[in-house]
XYZ file of C-alpha atoms in Angstrom:
645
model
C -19.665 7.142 40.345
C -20.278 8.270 36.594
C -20.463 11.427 34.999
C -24.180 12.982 35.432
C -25.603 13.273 31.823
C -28.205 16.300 30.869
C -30.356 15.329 27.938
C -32.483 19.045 27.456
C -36.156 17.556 26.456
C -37.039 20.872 24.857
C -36.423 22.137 21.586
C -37.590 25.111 20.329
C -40.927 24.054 22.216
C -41.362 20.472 20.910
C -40.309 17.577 23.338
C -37.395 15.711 22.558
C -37.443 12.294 20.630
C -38.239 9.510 23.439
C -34.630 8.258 22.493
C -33.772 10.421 25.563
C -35.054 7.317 27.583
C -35.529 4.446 25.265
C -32.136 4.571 23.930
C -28.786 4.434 25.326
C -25.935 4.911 22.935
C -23.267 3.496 25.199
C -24.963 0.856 26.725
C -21.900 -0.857 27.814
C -20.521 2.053 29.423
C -23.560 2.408 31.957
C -22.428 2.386 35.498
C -24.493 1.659 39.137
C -24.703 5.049 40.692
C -24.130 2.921 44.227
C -21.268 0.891 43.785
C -19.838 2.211 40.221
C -19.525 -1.285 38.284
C -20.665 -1.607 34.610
C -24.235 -3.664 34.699
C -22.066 -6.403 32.093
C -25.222 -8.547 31.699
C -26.896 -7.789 34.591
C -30.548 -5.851 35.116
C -30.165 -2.156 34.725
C -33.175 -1.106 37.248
C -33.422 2.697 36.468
C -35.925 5.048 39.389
C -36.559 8.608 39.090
C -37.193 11.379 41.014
C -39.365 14.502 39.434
C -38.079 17.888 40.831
C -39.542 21.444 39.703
C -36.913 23.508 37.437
C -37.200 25.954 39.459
C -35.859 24.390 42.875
C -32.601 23.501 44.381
C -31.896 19.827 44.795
C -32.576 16.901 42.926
C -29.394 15.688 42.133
C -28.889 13.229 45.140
C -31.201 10.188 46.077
C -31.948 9.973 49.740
C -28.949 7.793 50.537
C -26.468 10.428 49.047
C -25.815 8.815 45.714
C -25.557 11.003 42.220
C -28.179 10.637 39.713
C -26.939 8.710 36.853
C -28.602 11.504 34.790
C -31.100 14.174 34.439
C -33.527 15.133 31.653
C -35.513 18.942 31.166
C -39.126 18.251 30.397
C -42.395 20.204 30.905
C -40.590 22.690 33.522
C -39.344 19.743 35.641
C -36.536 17.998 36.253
C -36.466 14.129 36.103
C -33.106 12.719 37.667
C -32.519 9.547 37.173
C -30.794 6.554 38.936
C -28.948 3.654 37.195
C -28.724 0.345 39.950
C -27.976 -2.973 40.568
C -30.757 -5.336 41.885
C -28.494 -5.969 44.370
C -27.418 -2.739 45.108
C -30.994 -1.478 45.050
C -31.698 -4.317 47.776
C -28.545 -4.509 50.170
C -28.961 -0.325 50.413
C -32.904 -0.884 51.266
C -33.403 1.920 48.644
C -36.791 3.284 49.009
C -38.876 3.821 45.916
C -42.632 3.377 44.593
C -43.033 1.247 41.287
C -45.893 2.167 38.628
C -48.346 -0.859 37.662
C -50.232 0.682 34.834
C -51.884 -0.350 31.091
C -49.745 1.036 28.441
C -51.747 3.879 26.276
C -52.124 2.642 22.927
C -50.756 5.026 20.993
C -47.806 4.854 22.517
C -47.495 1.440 23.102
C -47.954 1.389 18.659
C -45.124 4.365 18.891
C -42.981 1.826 20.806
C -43.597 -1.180 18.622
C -42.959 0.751 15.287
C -38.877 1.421 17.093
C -36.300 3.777 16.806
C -36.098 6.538 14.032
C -39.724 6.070 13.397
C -42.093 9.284 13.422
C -42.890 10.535 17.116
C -46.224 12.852 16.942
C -45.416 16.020 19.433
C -48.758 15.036 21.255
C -47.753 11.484 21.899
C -44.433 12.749 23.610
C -46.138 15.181 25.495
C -48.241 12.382 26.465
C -45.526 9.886 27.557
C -43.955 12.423 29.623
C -47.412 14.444 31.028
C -48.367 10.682 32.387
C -45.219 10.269 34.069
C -45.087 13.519 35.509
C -48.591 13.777 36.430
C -48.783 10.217 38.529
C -45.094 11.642 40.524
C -46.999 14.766 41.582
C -50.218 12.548 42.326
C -47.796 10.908 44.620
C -45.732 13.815 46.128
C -49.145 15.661 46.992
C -49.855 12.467 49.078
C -46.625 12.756 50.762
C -46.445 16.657 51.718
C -44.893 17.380 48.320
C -42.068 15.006 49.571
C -40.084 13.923 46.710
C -40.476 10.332 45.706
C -38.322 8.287 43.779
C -40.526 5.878 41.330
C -40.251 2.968 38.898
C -41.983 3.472 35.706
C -41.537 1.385 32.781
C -42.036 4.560 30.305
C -39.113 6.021 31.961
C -36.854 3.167 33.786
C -36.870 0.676 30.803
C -34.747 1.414 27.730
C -37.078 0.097 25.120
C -35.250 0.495 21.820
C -32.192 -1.145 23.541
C -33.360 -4.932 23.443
C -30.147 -6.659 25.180
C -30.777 -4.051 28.406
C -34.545 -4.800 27.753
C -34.741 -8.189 27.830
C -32.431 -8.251 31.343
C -34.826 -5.729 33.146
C -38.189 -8.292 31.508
C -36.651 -10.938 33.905
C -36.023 -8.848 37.190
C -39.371 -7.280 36.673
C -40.512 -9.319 39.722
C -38.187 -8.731 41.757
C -38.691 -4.927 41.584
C -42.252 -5.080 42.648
C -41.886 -7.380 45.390
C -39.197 -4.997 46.696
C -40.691 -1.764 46.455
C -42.224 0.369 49.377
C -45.545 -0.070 47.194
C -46.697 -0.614 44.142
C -49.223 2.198 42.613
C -51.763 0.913 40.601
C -52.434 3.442 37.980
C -56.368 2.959 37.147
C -56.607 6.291 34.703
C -59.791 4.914 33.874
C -61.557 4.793 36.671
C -63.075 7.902 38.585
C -63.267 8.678 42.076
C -67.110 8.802 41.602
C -67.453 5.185 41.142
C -65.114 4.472 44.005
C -67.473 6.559 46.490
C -70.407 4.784 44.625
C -69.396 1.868 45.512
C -68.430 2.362 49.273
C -71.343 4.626 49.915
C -73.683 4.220 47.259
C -77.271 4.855 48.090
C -78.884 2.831 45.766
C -78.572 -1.138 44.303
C -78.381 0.597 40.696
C -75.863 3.050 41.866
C -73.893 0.392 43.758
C -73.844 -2.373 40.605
C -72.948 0.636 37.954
C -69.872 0.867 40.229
C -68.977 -2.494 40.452
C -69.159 -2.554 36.759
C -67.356 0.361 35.929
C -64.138 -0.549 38.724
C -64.575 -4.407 37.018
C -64.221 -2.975 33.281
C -60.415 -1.599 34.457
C -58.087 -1.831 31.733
C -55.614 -2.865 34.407
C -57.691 -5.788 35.042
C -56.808 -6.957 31.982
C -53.739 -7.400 31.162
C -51.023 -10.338 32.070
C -48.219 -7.456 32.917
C -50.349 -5.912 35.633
C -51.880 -9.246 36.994
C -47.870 -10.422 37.558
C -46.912 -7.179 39.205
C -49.779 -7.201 41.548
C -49.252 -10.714 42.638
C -45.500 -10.148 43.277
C -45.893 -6.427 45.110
C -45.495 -6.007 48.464
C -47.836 -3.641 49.318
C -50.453 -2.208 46.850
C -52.046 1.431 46.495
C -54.726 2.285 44.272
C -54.559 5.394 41.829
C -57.506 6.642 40.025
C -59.081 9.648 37.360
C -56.795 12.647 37.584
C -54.043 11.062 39.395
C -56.019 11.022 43.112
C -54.532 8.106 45.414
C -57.433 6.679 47.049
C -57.463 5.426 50.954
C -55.478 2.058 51.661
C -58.770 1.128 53.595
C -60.474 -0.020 49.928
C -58.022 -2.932 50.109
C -56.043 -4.642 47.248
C -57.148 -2.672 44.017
C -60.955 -2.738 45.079
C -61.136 -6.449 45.422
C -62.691 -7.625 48.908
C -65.214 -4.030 48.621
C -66.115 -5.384 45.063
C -66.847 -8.786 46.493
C -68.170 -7.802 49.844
C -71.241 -5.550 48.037
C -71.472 -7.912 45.273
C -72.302 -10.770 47.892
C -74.741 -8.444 49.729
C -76.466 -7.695 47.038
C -76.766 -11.359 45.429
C -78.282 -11.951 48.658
C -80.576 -9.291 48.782
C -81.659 -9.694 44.951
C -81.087 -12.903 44.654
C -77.846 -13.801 42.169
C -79.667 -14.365 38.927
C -81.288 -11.215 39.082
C -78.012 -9.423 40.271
C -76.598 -10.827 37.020
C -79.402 -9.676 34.589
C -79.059 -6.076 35.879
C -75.182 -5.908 35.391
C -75.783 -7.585 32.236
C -72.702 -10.189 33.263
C -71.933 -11.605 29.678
C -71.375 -8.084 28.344
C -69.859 -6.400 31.361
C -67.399 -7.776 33.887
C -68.061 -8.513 37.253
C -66.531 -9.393 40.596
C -66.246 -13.303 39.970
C -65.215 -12.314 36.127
C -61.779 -11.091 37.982
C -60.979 -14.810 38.734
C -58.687 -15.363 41.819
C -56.554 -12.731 41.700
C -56.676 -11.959 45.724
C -56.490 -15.563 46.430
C -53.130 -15.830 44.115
C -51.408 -12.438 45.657
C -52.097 -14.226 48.933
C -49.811 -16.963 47.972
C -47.508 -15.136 45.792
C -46.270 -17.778 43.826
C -48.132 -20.443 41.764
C -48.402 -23.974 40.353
C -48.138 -23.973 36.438
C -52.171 -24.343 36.400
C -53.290 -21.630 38.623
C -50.849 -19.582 37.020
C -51.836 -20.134 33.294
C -55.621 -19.460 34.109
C -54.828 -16.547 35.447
C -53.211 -15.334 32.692
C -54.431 -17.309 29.598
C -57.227 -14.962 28.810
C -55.736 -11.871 29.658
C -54.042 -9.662 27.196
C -50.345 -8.426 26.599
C -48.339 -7.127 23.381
C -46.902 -10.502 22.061
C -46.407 -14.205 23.299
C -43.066 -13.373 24.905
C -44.431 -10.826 27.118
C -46.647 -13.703 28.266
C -44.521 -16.298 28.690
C -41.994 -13.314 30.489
C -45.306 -12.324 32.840
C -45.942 -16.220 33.438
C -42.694 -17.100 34.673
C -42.746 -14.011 36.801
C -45.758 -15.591 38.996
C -44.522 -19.294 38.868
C -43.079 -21.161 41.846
C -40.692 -22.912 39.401
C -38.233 -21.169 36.516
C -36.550 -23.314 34.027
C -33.022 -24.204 34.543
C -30.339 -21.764 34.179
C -28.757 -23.483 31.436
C -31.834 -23.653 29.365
C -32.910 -20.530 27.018
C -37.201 -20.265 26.855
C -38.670 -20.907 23.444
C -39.262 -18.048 21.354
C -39.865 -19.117 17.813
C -42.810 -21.928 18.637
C -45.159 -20.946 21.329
C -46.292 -24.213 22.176
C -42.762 -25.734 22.497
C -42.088 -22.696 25.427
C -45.352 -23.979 26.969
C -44.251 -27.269 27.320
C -40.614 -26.528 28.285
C -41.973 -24.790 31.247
C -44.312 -27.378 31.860
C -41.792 -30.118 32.181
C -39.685 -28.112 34.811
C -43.137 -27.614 36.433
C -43.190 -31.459 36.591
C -39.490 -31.871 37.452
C -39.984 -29.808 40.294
C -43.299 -31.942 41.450
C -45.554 -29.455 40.350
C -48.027 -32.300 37.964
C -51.108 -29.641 37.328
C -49.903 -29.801 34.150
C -50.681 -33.049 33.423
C -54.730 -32.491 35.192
C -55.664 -29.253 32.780
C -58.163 -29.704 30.291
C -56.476 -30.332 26.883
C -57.596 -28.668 24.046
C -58.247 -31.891 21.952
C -61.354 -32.712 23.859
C -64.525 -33.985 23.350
C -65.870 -30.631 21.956
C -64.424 -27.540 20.992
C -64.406 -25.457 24.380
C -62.634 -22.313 21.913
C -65.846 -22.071 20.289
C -67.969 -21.672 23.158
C -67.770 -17.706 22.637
C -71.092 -16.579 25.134
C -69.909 -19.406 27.242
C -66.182 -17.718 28.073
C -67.212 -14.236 27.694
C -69.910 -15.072 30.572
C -66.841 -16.462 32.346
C -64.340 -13.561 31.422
C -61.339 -14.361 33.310
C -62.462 -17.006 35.277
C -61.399 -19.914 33.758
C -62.362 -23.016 35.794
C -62.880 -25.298 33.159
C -58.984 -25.812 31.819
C -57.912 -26.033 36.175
C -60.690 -25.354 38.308
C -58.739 -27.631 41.228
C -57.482 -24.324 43.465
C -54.019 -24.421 44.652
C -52.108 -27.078 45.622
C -51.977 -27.812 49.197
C -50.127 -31.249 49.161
C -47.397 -32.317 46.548
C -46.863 -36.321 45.298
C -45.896 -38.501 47.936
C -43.379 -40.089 45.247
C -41.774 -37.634 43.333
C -38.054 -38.550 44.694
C -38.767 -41.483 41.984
C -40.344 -39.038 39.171
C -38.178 -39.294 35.737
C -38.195 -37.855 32.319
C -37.792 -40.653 29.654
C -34.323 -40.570 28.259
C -35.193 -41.389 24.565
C -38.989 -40.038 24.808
C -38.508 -36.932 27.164
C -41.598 -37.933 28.548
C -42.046 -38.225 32.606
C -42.690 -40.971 34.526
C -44.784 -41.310 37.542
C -44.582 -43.271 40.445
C -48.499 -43.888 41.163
C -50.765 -46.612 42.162
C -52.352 -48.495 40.120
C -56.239 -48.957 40.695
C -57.514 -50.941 37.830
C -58.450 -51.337 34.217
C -62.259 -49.229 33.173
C -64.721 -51.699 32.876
C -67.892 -49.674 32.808
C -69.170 -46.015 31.577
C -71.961 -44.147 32.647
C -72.644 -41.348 31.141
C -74.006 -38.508 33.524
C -77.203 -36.855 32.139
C -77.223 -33.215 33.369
C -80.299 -32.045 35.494
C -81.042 -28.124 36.655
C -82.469 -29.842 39.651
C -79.945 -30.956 42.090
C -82.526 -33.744 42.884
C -82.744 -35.590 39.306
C -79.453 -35.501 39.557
C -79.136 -37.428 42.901
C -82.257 -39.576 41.955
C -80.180 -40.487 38.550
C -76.664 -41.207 40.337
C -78.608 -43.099 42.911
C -79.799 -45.615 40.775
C -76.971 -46.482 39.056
C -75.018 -46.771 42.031
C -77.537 -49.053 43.366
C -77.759 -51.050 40.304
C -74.056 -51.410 40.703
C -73.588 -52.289 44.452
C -77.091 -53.529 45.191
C -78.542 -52.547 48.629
C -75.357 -52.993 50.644
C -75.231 -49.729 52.859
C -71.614 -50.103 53.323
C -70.547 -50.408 49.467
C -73.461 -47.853 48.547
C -72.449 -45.030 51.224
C -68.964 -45.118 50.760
C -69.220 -45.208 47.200
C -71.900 -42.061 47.226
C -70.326 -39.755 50.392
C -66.685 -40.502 49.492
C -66.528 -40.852 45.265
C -69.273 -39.288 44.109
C -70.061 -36.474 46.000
C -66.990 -35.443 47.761
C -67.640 -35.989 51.506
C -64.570 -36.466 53.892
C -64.450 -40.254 54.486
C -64.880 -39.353 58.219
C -68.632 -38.350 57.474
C -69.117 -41.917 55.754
C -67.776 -43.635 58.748
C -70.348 -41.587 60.718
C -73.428 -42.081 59.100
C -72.175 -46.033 58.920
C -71.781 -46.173 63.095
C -75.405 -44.290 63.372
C -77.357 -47.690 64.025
C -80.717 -46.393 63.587
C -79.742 -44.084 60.309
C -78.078 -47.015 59.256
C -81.586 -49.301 59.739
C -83.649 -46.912 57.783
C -80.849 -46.495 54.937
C -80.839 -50.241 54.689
C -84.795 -50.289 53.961
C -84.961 -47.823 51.803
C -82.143 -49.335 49.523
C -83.794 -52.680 49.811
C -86.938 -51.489 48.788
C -85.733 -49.302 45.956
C -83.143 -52.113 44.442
C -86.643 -54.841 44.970
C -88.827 -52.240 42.831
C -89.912 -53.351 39.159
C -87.804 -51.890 36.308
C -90.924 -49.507 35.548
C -91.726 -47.979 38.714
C -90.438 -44.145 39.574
C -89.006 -44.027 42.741
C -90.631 -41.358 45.042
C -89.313 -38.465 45.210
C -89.798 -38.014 49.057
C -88.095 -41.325 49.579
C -84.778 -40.175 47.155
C -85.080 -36.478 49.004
C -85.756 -38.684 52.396
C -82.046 -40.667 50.816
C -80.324 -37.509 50.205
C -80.949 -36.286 54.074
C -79.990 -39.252 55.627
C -76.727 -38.605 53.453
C -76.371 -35.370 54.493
C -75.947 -34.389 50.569
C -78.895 -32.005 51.032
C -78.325 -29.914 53.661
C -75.092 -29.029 55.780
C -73.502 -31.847 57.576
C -71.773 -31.722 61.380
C -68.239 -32.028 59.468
C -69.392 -30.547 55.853
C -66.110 -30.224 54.145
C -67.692 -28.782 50.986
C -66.397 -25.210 50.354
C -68.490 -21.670 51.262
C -70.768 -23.849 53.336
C -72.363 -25.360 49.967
C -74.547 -28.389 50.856
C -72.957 -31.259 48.486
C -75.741 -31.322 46.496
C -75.233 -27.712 45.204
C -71.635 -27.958 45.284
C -72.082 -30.522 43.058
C -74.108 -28.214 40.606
C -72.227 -25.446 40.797
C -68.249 -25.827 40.773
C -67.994 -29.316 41.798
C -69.880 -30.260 38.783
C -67.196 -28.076 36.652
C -64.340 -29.695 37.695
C -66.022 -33.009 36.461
C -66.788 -31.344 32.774
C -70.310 -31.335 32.849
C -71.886 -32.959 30.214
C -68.779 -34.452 29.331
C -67.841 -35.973 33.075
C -69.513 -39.434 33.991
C -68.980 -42.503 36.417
C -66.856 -45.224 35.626
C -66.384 -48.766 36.595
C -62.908 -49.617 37.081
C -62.201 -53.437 38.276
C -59.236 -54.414 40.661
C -56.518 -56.978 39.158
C -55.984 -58.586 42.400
C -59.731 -58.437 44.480
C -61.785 -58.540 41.088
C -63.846 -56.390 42.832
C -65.067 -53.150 40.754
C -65.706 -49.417 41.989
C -67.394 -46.492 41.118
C -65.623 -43.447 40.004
C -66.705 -39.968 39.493
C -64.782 -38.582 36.297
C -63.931 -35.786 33.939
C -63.524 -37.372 30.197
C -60.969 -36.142 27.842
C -62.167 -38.412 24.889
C -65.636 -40.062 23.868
C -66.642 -42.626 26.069
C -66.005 -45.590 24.024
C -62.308 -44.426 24.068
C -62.403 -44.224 27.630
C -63.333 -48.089 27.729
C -61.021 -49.392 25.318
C -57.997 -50.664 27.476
C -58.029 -47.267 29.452
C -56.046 -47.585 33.115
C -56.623 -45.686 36.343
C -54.122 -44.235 38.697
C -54.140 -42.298 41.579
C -51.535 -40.035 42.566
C -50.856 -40.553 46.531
C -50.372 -37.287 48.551
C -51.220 -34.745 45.772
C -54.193 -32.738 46.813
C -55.578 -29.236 45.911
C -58.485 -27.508 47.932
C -61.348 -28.773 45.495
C -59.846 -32.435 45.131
C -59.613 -35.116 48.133
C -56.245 -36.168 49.434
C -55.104 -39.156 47.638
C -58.009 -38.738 45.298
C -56.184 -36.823 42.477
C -56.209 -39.383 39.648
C -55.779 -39.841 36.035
C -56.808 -42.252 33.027
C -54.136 -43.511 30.630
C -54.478 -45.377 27.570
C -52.424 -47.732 25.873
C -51.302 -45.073 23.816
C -50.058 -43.332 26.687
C -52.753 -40.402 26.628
C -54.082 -38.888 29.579
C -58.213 -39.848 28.463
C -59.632 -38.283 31.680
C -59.057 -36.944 35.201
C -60.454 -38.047 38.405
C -60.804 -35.733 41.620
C -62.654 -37.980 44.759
C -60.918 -41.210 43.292
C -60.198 -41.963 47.458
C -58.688 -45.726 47.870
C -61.207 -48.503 48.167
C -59.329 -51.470 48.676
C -56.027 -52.829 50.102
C -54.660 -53.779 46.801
C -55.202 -50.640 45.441
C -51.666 -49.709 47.251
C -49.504 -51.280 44.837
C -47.245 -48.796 43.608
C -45.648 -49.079 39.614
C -44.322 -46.562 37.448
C -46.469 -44.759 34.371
C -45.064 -42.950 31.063
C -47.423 -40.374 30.187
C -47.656 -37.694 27.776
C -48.121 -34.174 29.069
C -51.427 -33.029 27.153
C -51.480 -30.104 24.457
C -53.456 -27.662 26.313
C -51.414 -24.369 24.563
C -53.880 -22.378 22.039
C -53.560 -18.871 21.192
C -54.550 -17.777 24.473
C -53.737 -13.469 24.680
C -56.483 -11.862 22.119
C -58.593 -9.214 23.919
C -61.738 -10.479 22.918
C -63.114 -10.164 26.468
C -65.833 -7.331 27.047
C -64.738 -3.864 27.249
């Protein structure tokens, strides 16, 4: 199966260049210690086993096959095993792969490449990591010897054709070990135990901050292998494996007392004492449990996972971004690597091909205001990046992607959507603190709009503006008597003069009958959020804020014109000027409403603005026709660790 190969990693007392693993100077020669073939282009996965000097063994993995080589180093033995992905599968070898943040001084070692200076300390620090996390494991495991993936060991990385293979199977060798081991050096045991049996609120939020400020956190590598493991164990300080019972890397404990204590404190004041802004917290993380759940992602989900998160160079990025994507780009097509933005959009165009279109709803970055500039804004935020794709995951794809196309001349796609109308009107939404200024505002410009006709004004409210399942409008509508005392209170309202303030009791009095201020029978508003403060809160988000409005967009065929809750793109006279909605049947993600997901196009063929509740509202608004759009330029430079530390 190969000769075995002994590299001695001691001389006279100094550790050996790292060339002993970084470099191979036969590449081509390199042979799968199962099934003896060269690797001839395919991913050389390399495990290890660590065996004291001093003991018998070591030489054999547990399915009988010789180590591909073995290396001396700090009194132990590190044998090593050249595979096959396949090989590594079919044989259902077992073996434990590392997730850790590379140190930084040898991460700069790395990057300055072969032949360059090697401090003793920084090889004794390479090799004392390694070594120290195998006998963290083994002392889990009765001293059992474990065979492990580590990149500091298993990835040649002065050898850039091997590298670059291994870069692409990275995912696969996650999802197909026993477990991964996350390796959080920086975190102590003492804030694990404060946080599971702290016994005060200070002790308990020091905790959460210190487990939330994780390097590991961090970084796009580590969020990729975490979403693509099979099973996940937490390491900590001084290489002590912590209980399985903490969960994925401290997540649902971090959330669970973070919750508690929000509702003991209150949240605001919960913030002010973990000083959120300048320290992480659990919301900071962004939906990293949510996205291991599902394992693979749309292109959005995927890129605000990752967009603010830090990693060595673009490539690694784009290399950790299409390890987490549902979609990879054809076989015959090679990934940008000269122009960042041009790999962003070839990715985003097989996204498309394969009926993935969140591309085509994420904030661009030529929008009304410079969003990069908000600095306390997005350090507030930290990783959780809801206003470039705060839709969730999809959960239904376009009912009319077998007729999708990408222009043969332009390259741009085509979508098969219906058409509701040209924008007639724009309101622009004033934003209130109070959840009831805000109603009392939207209420009277829907009213102005479709006078006191309960059905027009309900429909338009419940199902457009606020996000209610259409079920809940057809409720309130078959309620005779709610429906009597709707219809006076809009009459009365719409008869008022110009100058008189509605009453407050009667809007609140609105709201109720609405069910927008407190829980309805069928609330489909997420976390059991009343609309109203759904609305506020992430609802409000998804619509831009200050830069989201209503719109007026009129029917070809009926004439008749409906309201629209939107996000705007572009000012609002550009939104006017000869600006068409669309919706996209069937496409839905948890925070939209099926058949609701639409967009604004201009004549230009821009995407100006993105709708969420657009629901149909008349028969003609069925009539299917094809759009050319362009997919927007939402790439910046998106991997500098500015984030709190």
């Amino acid at each position: 199966m190969g000769e075995i190969v002994v590299v001695s990693a001691q001389q006279d007392g100094h550790l050996t260049d790292l060339e002993a693993f970084w470099v191979e100077e036969n590449p081509e020669n390199l042979r799968c210690c199962r099934c003896g073939r060269t690797f001839d282009g395919d991913a050389l996965i390399r495990t290890f086993r660590i065996t004291n000097q001093g003991e018998e063994g070591g030489y054999h993995d547990t399915n009988n096959a010789s180590c591909s080589k073995f290396i001396m180093a700090l009194n132990e033995r590190i044998s090593l095993f050249n595979r096959h992905m396949e090989c590594l599968i079919s044989e259902k070898t077992s073996y434990v792969a590392v997730s850790h943040v590379w140190d930084s001084e040898i991460s700069n070692t790395q990057a300055r490449g072969r032949h360059s200076p090697q401090d003793t300390h920084i090889r004794q620090r390479v090799f004392a990591s390694v070594i120290g996390i195998a006998h963290g494991l083994m002392a889990s495991q009765n001293d059992a010897e474990v065979e492990i993936w580590h990149d500091y060991f298993s990835v040649p990385q002065w050898e850039d054709d091997l590298k670059n293979q291994i870069l692409l199977a990275i995912p696969l060798v996650f999802q197909h070990a026993d477990f991964t081991l996350v390796n959080m050096n920086d975190v102590r045991i003492e804030n694990v135990n404060a946080l599971l049996h702290g016994h005060s609120t200070e002790d308990r939020l020091n905790a959460i901050t210190s487990i939330c400020g994780a390097a590991w956190f961090k970084r796009v590598w580590t969020v990729m292998e975490f979403i693509r493991a099979r099973r996940v164990r937490a390491m900590v300080h001084g290489n002590q494996l912590v209980d399985e019972s903490v969960g994925d890397v401290f997540l649902g404990k971090l959330s669970e007392v973070w919750d508690r204590e929000s509702e003991t404190h209150g949240a605001k004041e919960v913030e002010e004492r973990t000083r959120v802004g300048t320290n992480l917290v659990p919301w900071n993380l962004g939906p990293l449990q949510a996205a291991r759940d599902l394992r693979k992602l749309d292109f959005a989900s995927t890129w605000i996972l990752l967009s603010r998160r830090g990693c060595r160079s673009i490539h690694d990025f784009f290399h950790a971004f299409l390890g987490i994507l549902r979609t990879s780009l054809p076989p015959e097509q090679i990934l940008e690597k000269e122009d960042a933005s041009k790999a962003c959009l070839q990715i985003a165009t097989a996204c498309l091909t394969a009926g993935d279109y969140s591309p085509l709803l994420m904030t661009p970055t030529a929008e009304p205001y410079d969003r990069r500039g908000e600095w306390r804004r997005m350090t507030r935020d930290g990783f959780n990046d809801v206003t470039t794709f705060g839709l969730g995951h999809q959960t239904s794809g376009p009912a009319f992607h077998q007729d999708f196309v990408l222009g043969s001349d332009s390259g741009l796609p085509h979508l098969k959507v219906a058409r509701i109308g040209k924008v007639s009107f724009v309101f622009k939404s004033p934003r209130y603190t109070d959840a009831l200024e805000t109603w009392t505002h939207t209420a009277q410009t829907v009213l102005s709009f479709t006078g006191p006709n309960v059905d027009r004004f309900v429909t338009t409210v419940c199902s457009r503006l606020y996000g209610q399942a259409d079920d809940e409008a057809s409720e309130i509508l078959s309620d005779h008597e709610r429906r009597q005392k709707l219809e006076v209170i809009l009459r009365d309202w719409y008869n008022a003069w110009p100058d008189e303030a509605p009453d407050p009791a009667v809007t609140q009095r609105l709201a109720e009958l609405l069910y927008l201020s407190r829980l309805s029978p069928s609330s489909q508003t997420p976390g059991g959020l009343t609309p109203f403060t759904f609305l506020q809160m992430h609802g409000g988000t998804i619509h831009m804020g200050w830069f989201g409005g209503l719109i007026g967009v009129t029917c070809a065929t009926c004439c008749e014109t409906f309201l629209y809750r939107t996000a705007f793109y572009k000012p609002p006279a550009e939104i006017r000027n000869g600006v068409v909605a669309y919706r996209i049947p069937g496409l839905d993600y948890i925070f939209t409403r099926m058949d609701g997901v639409g967009l604004l196009v201009d004549e230009k063929r821009r995407i100006v603005g993105r709708m969420n509740w657009a629901t149909p509202t008349c028969r003609c608004d069925v009539v299917m026709e094809m759009v050319e759009v362009e997919i927007p330029d939402f790439y910046s430079v998106v991997t500098e660790e500015w984030l709190p530390t």
